[in-house]
Amino acid sequence: MRHSLPALPVLALMGLYAACFTLPGAMAWTFSADIAIGQPISAEEQDSTDLQLLNTVQQQWLQPEFPHANSSHLNPSNLNLNSLPSPEENFDLYRLGPGDSVYVNVLRFPDLSFQGTLDQQGNMIVPLTGALSFQGLTVEQAREQIRIALDLYIVNPQVDVILIAQRSVQVTIAGEVVKPGFYPLQAPQLATALVTAGGTTGLADLRSVRIRRTLADGFVLEQDIDLFSPLRDSQSIPNVRLADGDTVIIPPLTAATNGRIRSQPDCPLNPCSAAN
């Protein structure tokens, strides 16, 4: 008398057979097309083929589904934070950092306008969008960051960003100044830095005051400022904005510049002359 197997176990056995034999067989054919049907191979070749097949299975089936996934809640607009302007052309562009305060005006949506200060990580809470990172961005880039983020919630947002309070900076002042050293500045301008260092000495070469700045990527910028001409013409000296970590170097008059010493201003740059 015949006994028929139940339908469910039979189907289960068929599925197990397909999984165990059909899939590895297909992958073996895909992985190595050079092995002909029925071609004899040695034990060493068989072991090598099995090992390669195992590695292929691990790479194709055990690899994480999202190997490069990361959180973008601080930059939902996917703004390229590395696409900063050319350093040579934009030495004077200010880049935001912890402690900076800005006013954000959202036209047509006054309830979304606000004033905020960047925290220690350079982040700031923006209405509707949450925390956004502004570390190292220019004011224009910060405006675009907010505009793109708000575009997810309102139609055609128009945003203005104004820097209303700049963070204090610490700069190094070296060379021909009365008191060279490392100074914190609440008003980070070149004139303020020179006044804080007690002014320049009588041997300072005011035609080539150098500001040296190191960017986050290690790129070093240098800019030479002529303070002699405006002092000679009784004009205000350039109002150069300094960044945190800048070095201000006042070079001495050398043999090459000694011929100009008679044309230097009657008095060195001191707190009195810097204020004029």
PDB file of C-alpha atoms in Angstrom:
ATOM      1  CA  MET A   1       0.000   0.000   0.000  1.00  0.00           C
ATOM      2  CA  ARG A   2       1.429   3.365  -0.995  1.00  0.00           C
ATOM      3  CA  HIS A   3       1.734   6.161   1.522  1.00  0.00           C
ATOM      4  CA  SER A   4       1.823   9.625  -0.008  1.00  0.00           C
ATOM      5  CA  LEU A   5       3.806  12.344   1.725  1.00  0.00           C
ATOM      6  CA  PRO A   6       1.887  15.377   2.915  1.00  0.00           C
ATOM      7  CA  ALA A   7       1.971  18.269   0.477  1.00  0.00           C
ATOM      8  CA  LEU A   8       3.600  20.799   2.832  1.00  0.00           C
ATOM      9  CA  PRO A   9       6.678  18.729   3.772  1.00  0.00           C
ATOM     10  CA  VAL A  10       7.210  17.877   0.122  1.00  0.00           C
ATOM     11  CA  LEU A  11       7.183  21.532  -0.864  1.00  0.00           C
ATOM     12  CA  ALA A  12       9.514  22.360   2.009  1.00  0.00           C
ATOM     13  CA  LEU A  13      11.973  19.676   0.914  1.00  0.00           C
ATOM     14  CA  MET A  14      11.842  20.948  -2.663  1.00  0.00           C
ATOM     15  CA  GLY A  15      12.547  24.504  -1.508  1.00  0.00           C
ATOM     16  CA  LEU A  16      15.456  23.332   0.628  1.00  0.00           C
ATOM     17  CA  TYR A  17      16.866  21.390  -2.331  1.00  0.00           C
ATOM     18  CA  ALA A  18      16.654  24.466  -4.560  1.00  0.00           C
ATOM     19  CA  ALA A  19      18.335  26.681  -1.979  1.00  0.00           C
ATOM     20  CA  CYS A  20      21.130  24.226  -1.261  1.00  0.00           C
ATOM     21  CA  PHE A  21      21.955  23.146  -4.795  1.00  0.00           C
ATOM     22  CA  THR A  22      20.500  25.481  -7.393  1.00  0.00           C
ATOM     23  CA  LEU A  23      21.767  28.843  -5.964  1.00  0.00           C
ATOM     24  CA  PRO A  24      25.357  27.774  -5.227  1.00  0.00           C
ATOM     25  CA  GLY A  25      25.484  26.015  -8.582  1.00  0.00           C
ATOM     26  CA  ALA A  26      24.355  29.111 -10.423  1.00  0.00           C
ATOM     27  CA  MET A  27      26.839  31.273  -8.509  1.00  0.00           C
ATOM     28  CA  ALA A  28      29.612  28.805  -9.274  1.00  0.00           C
ATOM     29  CA  TRP A  29      28.805  29.026 -13.002  1.00  0.00           C
ATOM     30  CA  THR A  30      28.764  32.822 -12.798  1.00  0.00           C
ATOM     31  CA  PHE A  31      31.968  33.020 -10.794  1.00  0.00           C
ATOM     32  CA  SER A  32      34.077  30.689 -12.905  1.00  0.00           C
ATOM     33  CA  ALA A  33      33.121  30.248 -16.545  1.00  0.00           C
ATOM     34  CA  ASP A  34      36.474  28.716 -17.350  1.00  0.00           C
ATOM     35  CA  ILE A  35      35.600  25.373 -15.737  1.00  0.00           C
ATOM     36  CA  ALA A  36      34.009  23.231 -18.447  1.00  0.00           C
ATOM     37  CA  ILE A  37      31.249  20.737 -17.757  1.00  0.00           C
ATOM     38  CA  GLY A  38      32.677  17.421 -16.752  1.00  0.00           C
ATOM     39  CA  GLN A  39      36.266  18.661 -16.897  1.00  0.00           C
ATOM     40  CA  PRO A  40      38.284  16.931 -14.178  1.00  0.00           C
ATOM     41  CA  ILE A  41      40.087  19.168 -11.676  1.00  0.00           C
ATOM     42  CA  SER A  42      42.568  18.395  -8.959  1.00  0.00           C
ATOM     43  CA  ALA A  43      41.845  18.554  -5.247  1.00  0.00           C
ATOM     44  CA  GLU A  44      43.964  21.708  -4.919  1.00  0.00           C
ATOM     45  CA  GLU A  45      42.042  23.415  -7.732  1.00  0.00           C
ATOM     46  CA  GLN A  46      38.761  22.326  -6.166  1.00  0.00           C
ATOM     47  CA  ASP A  47      39.777  23.797  -2.785  1.00  0.00           C
ATOM     48  CA  SER A  48      40.843  27.057  -4.466  1.00  0.00           C
ATOM     49  CA  THR A  49      37.558  27.249  -6.373  1.00  0.00           C
ATOM     50  CA  ASP A  50      35.555  26.581  -3.220  1.00  0.00           C
ATOM     51  CA  LEU A  51      37.450  29.290  -1.341  1.00  0.00           C
ATOM     52  CA  GLN A  52      36.894  31.829  -4.122  1.00  0.00           C
ATOM     53  CA  LEU A  53      33.215  30.925  -4.241  1.00  0.00           C
ATOM     54  CA  LEU A  54      32.924  31.363  -0.472  1.00  0.00           C
ATOM     55  CA  ASN A  55      34.559  34.803  -0.655  1.00  0.00           C
ATOM     56  CA  THR A  56      32.193  35.817  -3.452  1.00  0.00           C
ATOM     57  CA  VAL A  57      29.165  34.719  -1.437  1.00  0.00           C
ATOM     58  CA  GLN A  58      30.382  36.659   1.599  1.00  0.00           C
ATOM     59  CA  GLN A  59      30.981  39.811  -0.437  1.00  0.00           C
ATOM     60  CA  GLN A  60      27.671  39.656  -2.301  1.00  0.00           C
ATOM     61  CA  TRP A  61      25.366  38.442   0.457  1.00  0.00           C
ATOM     62  CA  LEU A  62      26.914  39.594   3.731  1.00  0.00           C
ATOM     63  CA  GLN A  63      27.858  43.147   2.743  1.00  0.00           C
ATOM     64  CA  PRO A  64      25.886  45.828   4.663  1.00  0.00           C
ATOM     65  CA  GLU A  65      23.004  47.225   2.691  1.00  0.00           C
ATOM     66  CA  PHE A  66      24.080  50.842   3.190  1.00  0.00           C
ATOM     67  CA  PRO A  67      27.834  50.840   3.717  1.00  0.00           C
ATOM     68  CA  HIS A  68      28.165  54.598   3.326  1.00  0.00           C
ATOM     69  CA  ALA A  69      25.019  55.714   5.100  1.00  0.00           C
ATOM     70  CA  ASN A  70      25.432  58.636   7.515  1.00  0.00           C
ATOM     71  CA  SER A  71      23.308  61.177   9.316  1.00  0.00           C
ATOM     72  CA  SER A  72      22.716  64.463   7.499  1.00  0.00           C
ATOM     73  CA  HIS A  73      20.399  66.147   9.969  1.00  0.00           C
ATOM     74  CA  LEU A  74      22.897  68.975  10.462  1.00  0.00           C
ATOM     75  CA  ASN A  75      23.161  69.595   6.722  1.00  0.00           C
ATOM     76  CA  PRO A  76      19.810  68.617   5.184  1.00  0.00           C
ATOM     77  CA  SER A  77      20.415  70.778   2.145  1.00  0.00           C
ATOM     78  CA  ASN A  78      23.509  68.710   1.265  1.00  0.00           C
ATOM     79  CA  LEU A  79      25.384  71.960   0.737  1.00  0.00           C
ATOM     80  CA  ASN A  80      28.972  71.250  -0.277  1.00  0.00           C
ATOM     81  CA  LEU A  81      30.794  72.606   2.742  1.00  0.00           C
ATOM     82  CA  ASN A  82      34.146  72.203   1.017  1.00  0.00           C
ATOM     83  CA  SER A  83      33.214  74.422  -1.904  1.00  0.00           C
ATOM     84  CA  LEU A  84      34.601  77.528  -0.266  1.00  0.00           C
ATOM     85  CA  PRO A  85      35.660  80.473  -2.455  1.00  0.00           C
ATOM     86  CA  SER A  86      39.205  80.640  -3.783  1.00  0.00           C
ATOM     87  CA  PRO A  87      41.464  81.570  -0.832  1.00  0.00           C
ATOM     88  CA  GLU A  88      43.617  83.909  -2.927  1.00  0.00           C
ATOM     89  CA  GLU A  89      40.602  85.892  -4.116  1.00  0.00           C
ATOM     90  CA  ASN A  90      38.636  85.894  -0.863  1.00  0.00           C
ATOM     91  CA  PHE A  91      41.104  86.539   1.973  1.00  0.00           C
ATOM     92  CA  ASP A  92      38.748  89.050   3.543  1.00  0.00           C
ATOM     93  CA  LEU A  93      35.651  86.819   3.508  1.00  0.00           C
ATOM     94  CA  TYR A  94      34.574  86.072   7.047  1.00  0.00           C
ATOM     95  CA  ARG A  95      33.793  82.479   8.026  1.00  0.00           C
ATOM     96  CA  LEU A  96      31.370  81.716  10.809  1.00  0.00           C
ATOM     97  CA  GLY A  97      32.328  79.880  13.973  1.00  0.00           C
ATOM     98  CA  PRO A  98      31.280  79.307  17.608  1.00  0.00           C
ATOM     99  CA  GLY A  99      30.195  82.526  19.307  1.00  0.00           C
ATOM    100  CA  ASP A 100      29.122  84.414  16.183  1.00  0.00           C
ATOM    101  CA  SER A 101      25.648  85.963  16.335  1.00  0.00           C
ATOM    102  CA  VAL A 102      23.532  86.432  13.226  1.00  0.00           C
ATOM    103  CA  TYR A 103      20.117  87.813  12.390  1.00  0.00           C
ATOM    104  CA  VAL A 104      18.104  85.735   9.921  1.00  0.00           C
ATOM    105  CA  ASN A 105      15.276  87.525   8.123  1.00  0.00           C
ATOM    106  CA  VAL A 106      12.793  85.335   6.232  1.00  0.00           C
ATOM    107  CA  LEU A 107      10.773  87.572   3.924  1.00  0.00           C
ATOM    108  CA  ARG A 108       6.977  87.075   3.976  1.00  0.00           C
ATOM    109  CA  PHE A 109       7.333  84.851   7.049  1.00  0.00           C
ATOM    110  CA  PRO A 110       8.157  87.119  10.006  1.00  0.00           C
ATOM    111  CA  ASP A 111       7.451  84.318  12.479  1.00  0.00           C
ATOM    112  CA  LEU A 112      10.415  82.430  11.037  1.00  0.00           C
ATOM    113  CA  SER A 113      12.844  85.349  11.381  1.00  0.00           C
ATOM    114  CA  PHE A 114      15.149  85.057  14.369  1.00  0.00           C
ATOM    115  CA  GLN A 115      18.444  86.013  15.983  1.00  0.00           C
ATOM    116  CA  GLY A 116      20.799  83.219  17.005  1.00  0.00           C
ATOM    117  CA  THR A 117      24.313  82.420  18.188  1.00  0.00           C
ATOM    118  CA  LEU A 118      26.420  79.503  16.998  1.00  0.00           C
ATOM    119  CA  ASP A 119      27.164  76.968  19.741  1.00  0.00           C
ATOM    120  CA  GLN A 120      30.540  75.379  20.497  1.00  0.00           C
ATOM    121  CA  GLN A 121      30.142  72.994  17.554  1.00  0.00           C
ATOM    122  CA  GLY A 122      29.189  75.774  15.145  1.00  0.00           C
ATOM    123  CA  ASN A 123      25.523  74.707  15.069  1.00  0.00           C
ATOM    124  CA  MET A 124      22.402  76.833  15.410  1.00  0.00           C
ATOM    125  CA  ILE A 125      18.702  76.017  15.762  1.00  0.00           C
ATOM    126  CA  VAL A 126      16.644  77.209  12.783  1.00  0.00           C
ATOM    127  CA  PRO A 127      12.818  77.250  12.985  1.00  0.00           C
ATOM    128  CA  LEU A 128      11.136  74.296  11.247  1.00  0.00           C
ATOM    129  CA  THR A 129      14.440  72.678  10.280  1.00  0.00           C
ATOM    130  CA  GLY A 130      16.162  72.134  13.633  1.00  0.00           C
ATOM    131  CA  ALA A 131      19.937  72.208  14.128  1.00  0.00           C
ATOM    132  CA  LEU A 132      22.065  73.242  11.148  1.00  0.00           C
ATOM    133  CA  SER A 133      25.847  73.421  10.987  1.00  0.00           C
ATOM    134  CA  PHE A 134      27.396  76.746   9.935  1.00  0.00           C
ATOM    135  CA  GLN A 135      30.967  76.015  10.989  1.00  0.00           C
ATOM    136  CA  GLY A 136      33.404  77.467   8.441  1.00  0.00           C
ATOM    137  CA  LEU A 137      30.720  78.860   6.139  1.00  0.00           C
ATOM    138  CA  THR A 138      30.677  82.395   4.807  1.00  0.00           C
ATOM    139  CA  VAL A 139      27.618  84.515   5.512  1.00  0.00           C
ATOM    140  CA  GLU A 140      26.426  83.955   1.939  1.00  0.00           C
ATOM    141  CA  GLN A 141      26.828  80.192   2.282  1.00  0.00           C
ATOM    142  CA  ALA A 142      24.906  80.285   5.565  1.00  0.00           C
ATOM    143  CA  ARG A 143      22.078  82.149   3.824  1.00  0.00           C
ATOM    144  CA  GLU A 144      21.946  79.495   1.097  1.00  0.00           C
ATOM    145  CA  GLN A 145      22.054  76.714   3.691  1.00  0.00           C
ATOM    146  CA  ILE A 146      18.996  78.129   5.458  1.00  0.00           C
ATOM    147  CA  ARG A 147      17.154  78.877   2.210  1.00  0.00           C
ATOM    148  CA  ILE A 148      17.502  75.320   0.914  1.00  0.00           C
ATOM    149  CA  ALA A 149      16.503  73.856   4.285  1.00  0.00           C
ATOM    150  CA  LEU A 150      13.372  76.043   4.504  1.00  0.00           C
ATOM    151  CA  ASP A 151      12.456  75.185   0.925  1.00  0.00           C
ATOM    152  CA  LEU A 152      11.284  71.818   2.234  1.00  0.00           C
ATOM    153  CA  TYR A 153       8.568  73.556   4.261  1.00  0.00           C
ATOM    154  CA  ILE A 154       7.631  76.833   2.536  1.00  0.00           C
ATOM    155  CA  VAL A 155       7.374  77.909  -1.094  1.00  0.00           C
ATOM    156  CA  ASN A 156      10.270  79.906  -2.535  1.00  0.00           C
ATOM    157  CA  PRO A 157      11.806  81.167   0.734  1.00  0.00           C
ATOM    158  CA  GLN A 158      13.783  84.397   0.550  1.00  0.00           C
ATOM    159  CA  VAL A 159      16.382  84.666   3.286  1.00  0.00           C
ATOM    160  CA  ASP A 160      18.796  87.371   4.436  1.00  0.00           C
ATOM    161  CA  VAL A 161      21.568  86.694   6.960  1.00  0.00           C
ATOM    162  CA  ILE A 162      23.359  89.537   8.763  1.00  0.00           C
ATOM    163  CA  LEU A 163      26.388  89.107  11.034  1.00  0.00           C
ATOM    164  CA  ILE A 164      25.500  91.247  14.053  1.00  0.00           C
ATOM    165  CA  ALA A 165      28.184  90.208  16.554  1.00  0.00           C
ATOM    166  CA  GLN A 166      31.514  88.656  15.711  1.00  0.00           C
ATOM    167  CA  ARG A 167      33.152  86.252  18.134  1.00  0.00           C
ATOM    168  CA  SER A 168      36.322  87.318  19.889  1.00  0.00           C
ATOM    169  CA  VAL A 169      39.528  86.042  18.330  1.00  0.00           C
ATOM    170  CA  GLN A 170      43.030  85.324  19.528  1.00  0.00           C
ATOM    171  CA  VAL A 171      45.907  86.474  17.353  1.00  0.00           C
ATOM    172  CA  THR A 172      49.685  86.540  17.511  1.00  0.00           C
ATOM    173  CA  ILE A 173      51.404  89.889  16.970  1.00  0.00           C
ATOM    174  CA  ALA A 174      55.105  89.658  16.178  1.00  0.00           C
ATOM    175  CA  GLY A 175      57.937  91.796  14.880  1.00  0.00           C
ATOM    176  CA  GLU A 176      58.437  95.527  15.340  1.00  0.00           C
ATOM    177  CA  VAL A 177      55.765  96.250  17.939  1.00  0.00           C
ATOM    178  CA  VAL A 178      56.267  97.486  21.479  1.00  0.00           C
ATOM    179  CA  LYS A 179      54.743  94.417  23.146  1.00  0.00           C
ATOM    180  CA  PRO A 180      54.745  91.394  20.822  1.00  0.00           C
ATOM    181  CA  GLY A 181      52.706  88.451  22.021  1.00  0.00           C
ATOM    182  CA  PHE A 182      49.459  86.500  21.945  1.00  0.00           C
ATOM    183  CA  TYR A 183      46.341  88.640  22.403  1.00  0.00           C
ATOM    184  CA  PRO A 184      42.573  88.071  22.637  1.00  0.00           C
ATOM    185  CA  LEU A 185      40.654  90.721  20.707  1.00  0.00           C
ATOM    186  CA  GLN A 186      37.007  91.612  21.193  1.00  0.00           C
ATOM    187  CA  ALA A 187      37.150  93.865  18.112  1.00  0.00           C
ATOM    188  CA  PRO A 188      39.201  91.784  15.655  1.00  0.00           C
ATOM    189  CA  GLN A 189      40.554  94.496  13.371  1.00  0.00           C
ATOM    190  CA  LEU A 190      44.170  95.101  12.387  1.00  0.00           C
ATOM    191  CA  ALA A 191      44.225  98.568  13.970  1.00  0.00           C
ATOM    192  CA  THR A 192      42.909  97.154  17.254  1.00  0.00           C
ATOM    193  CA  ALA A 193      45.596  94.469  17.229  1.00  0.00           C
ATOM    194  CA  LEU A 194      48.399  96.987  16.756  1.00  0.00           C
ATOM    195  CA  VAL A 195      47.024  99.258  19.473  1.00  0.00           C
ATOM    196  CA  THR A 196      46.746  96.290  21.846  1.00  0.00           C
ATOM    197  CA  ALA A 197      50.424  95.484  21.224  1.00  0.00           C
ATOM    198  CA  GLY A 198      51.414  99.046  22.176  1.00  0.00           C
ATOM    199  CA  GLY A 199      51.942 100.325  18.650  1.00  0.00           C
ATOM    200  CA  THR A 200      54.862  99.852  16.257  1.00  0.00           C
ATOM    201  CA  THR A 201      58.490 100.754  16.853  1.00  0.00           C
ATOM    202  CA  GLY A 202      60.436 103.357  14.911  1.00  0.00           C
ATOM    203  CA  LEU A 203      62.135 100.615  12.888  1.00  0.00           C
ATOM    204  CA  ALA A 204      58.923  99.040  11.594  1.00  0.00           C
ATOM    205  CA  ASP A 205      58.493  98.722   7.837  1.00  0.00           C
ATOM    206  CA  LEU A 206      54.908  99.932   7.579  1.00  0.00           C
ATOM    207  CA  ARG A 207      54.772  99.343   3.831  1.00  0.00           C
ATOM    208  CA  SER A 208      54.491  95.561   4.188  1.00  0.00           C
ATOM    209  CA  VAL A 209      52.622  94.517   7.322  1.00  0.00           C
ATOM    210  CA  ARG A 210      51.873  90.836   6.811  1.00  0.00           C
ATOM    211  CA  ILE A 211      48.817  88.866   7.950  1.00  0.00           C
ATOM    212  CA  ARG A 212      49.235  85.089   7.916  1.00  0.00           C
ATOM    213  CA  ARG A 213      46.202  82.813   8.165  1.00  0.00           C
ATOM    214  CA  THR A 214      46.015  79.004   8.271  1.00  0.00           C
ATOM    215  CA  LEU A 215      42.763  77.496   6.991  1.00  0.00           C
ATOM    216  CA  ALA A 216      41.149  74.325   8.314  1.00  0.00           C
ATOM    217  CA  ASP A 217      42.594  72.270   5.434  1.00  0.00           C
ATOM    218  CA  GLY A 218      46.143  73.438   6.249  1.00  0.00           C
ATOM    219  CA  PHE A 219      46.322  75.961   3.397  1.00  0.00           C
ATOM    220  CA  VAL A 220      48.256  79.080   4.481  1.00  0.00           C
ATOM    221  CA  LEU A 221      47.183  82.518   3.248  1.00  0.00           C
ATOM    222  CA  GLU A 222      49.325  85.627   3.430  1.00  0.00           C
ATOM    223  CA  GLN A 223      48.365  89.210   2.712  1.00  0.00           C
ATOM    224  CA  ASP A 224      50.602  92.288   2.818  1.00  0.00           C
ATOM    225  CA  ILE A 225      49.022  95.538   3.977  1.00  0.00           C
ATOM    226  CA  ASP A 226      50.438  98.992   3.229  1.00  0.00           C
ATOM    227  CA  LEU A 227      50.001 101.160   6.323  1.00  0.00           C
ATOM    228  CA  PHE A 228      52.570 103.743   5.287  1.00  0.00           C
ATOM    229  CA  SER A 229      50.606 105.396   2.470  1.00  0.00           C
ATOM    230  CA  PRO A 230      47.417 106.172   4.452  1.00  0.00           C
ATOM    231  CA  LEU A 231      49.465 107.453   7.416  1.00  0.00           C
ATOM    232  CA  ARG A 232      51.521 109.665   5.096  1.00  0.00           C
ATOM    233  CA  ASP A 233      48.355 111.041   3.517  1.00  0.00           C
ATOM    234  CA  SER A 234      46.614 111.512   6.903  1.00  0.00           C
ATOM    235  CA  GLN A 235      43.975 108.912   6.061  1.00  0.00           C
ATOM    236  CA  SER A 236      42.521 106.028   8.031  1.00  0.00           C
ATOM    237  CA  ILE A 237      44.468 102.791   7.851  1.00  0.00           C
ATOM    238  CA  PRO A 238      42.776  99.786   6.179  1.00  0.00           C
ATOM    239  CA  ASN A 239      40.113  98.222   8.389  1.00  0.00           C
ATOM    240  CA  VAL A 240      41.260  94.629   7.908  1.00  0.00           C
ATOM    241  CA  ARG A 241      39.219  92.052   9.789  1.00  0.00           C
ATOM    242  CA  LEU A 242      41.276  89.371  11.552  1.00  0.00           C
ATOM    243  CA  ALA A 243      40.303  85.740  12.065  1.00  0.00           C
ATOM    244  CA  ASP A 244      40.962  83.474  15.016  1.00  0.00           C
ATOM    245  CA  GLY A 245      44.541  82.181  14.921  1.00  0.00           C
ATOM    246  CA  ASP A 246      45.883  84.905  12.601  1.00  0.00           C
ATOM    247  CA  THR A 247      49.472  86.067  12.922  1.00  0.00           C
ATOM    248  CA  VAL A 248      50.282  89.744  12.335  1.00  0.00           C
ATOM    249  CA  ILE A 249      53.931  90.325  11.450  1.00  0.00           C
ATOM    250  CA  ILE A 250      55.476  93.815  11.430  1.00  0.00           C
ATOM    251  CA  PRO A 251      58.791  93.424   9.559  1.00  0.00           C
ATOM    252  CA  PRO A 252      61.817  95.597  10.338  1.00  0.00           C
ATOM    253  CA  LEU A 253      63.407  97.959   7.886  1.00  0.00           C
ATOM    254  CA  THR A 254      66.201  96.086   6.106  1.00  0.00           C
ATOM    255  CA  ALA A 255      69.033  97.126   3.824  1.00  0.00           C
ATOM    256  CA  ALA A 256      66.649  96.918   0.881  1.00  0.00           C
ATOM    257  CA  THR A 257      64.144  99.211   2.556  1.00  0.00           C
ATOM    258  CA  ASN A 258      66.547 101.398   4.515  1.00  0.00           C
ATOM    259  CA  GLY A 259      66.490 103.971   1.754  1.00  0.00           C
ATOM    260  CA  ARG A 260      62.873 104.669   2.605  1.00  0.00           C
ATOM    261  CA  ILE A 261      63.467 105.333   6.284  1.00  0.00           C
ATOM    262  CA  ARG A 262      63.420 109.092   5.784  1.00  0.00           C
ATOM    263  CA  SER A 263      60.038 108.813   4.123  1.00  0.00           C
ATOM    264  CA  GLN A 264      58.498 106.942   7.062  1.00  0.00           C
ATOM    265  CA  PRO A 265      55.849 108.843   9.044  1.00  0.00           C
ATOM    266  CA  ASP A 266      57.134 111.280  11.654  1.00  0.00           C
ATOM    267  CA  CYS A 267      55.919 108.936  14.398  1.00  0.00           C
ATOM    268  CA  PRO A 268      55.367 105.184  14.456  1.00  0.00           C
ATOM    269  CA  LEU A 269      51.910 103.679  14.414  1.00  0.00           C
ATOM    270  CA  ASN A 270      50.765 103.991  18.006  1.00  0.00           C
ATOM    271  CA  PRO A 271      47.413 104.064  19.785  1.00  0.00           C
ATOM    272  CA  CYS A 272      47.049 107.744  18.991  1.00  0.00           C
ATOM    273  CA  SER A 273      47.768 107.473  15.270  1.00  0.00           C
ATOM    274  CA  ALA A 274      45.716 104.281  14.875  1.00  0.00           C
ATOM    275  CA  ALA A 275      42.656 105.993  16.246  1.00  0.00           C
ATOM    276  CA  ASN A 276      42.912 108.886  13.798  1.00  0.00           C
TER     277      ASN A 276
END
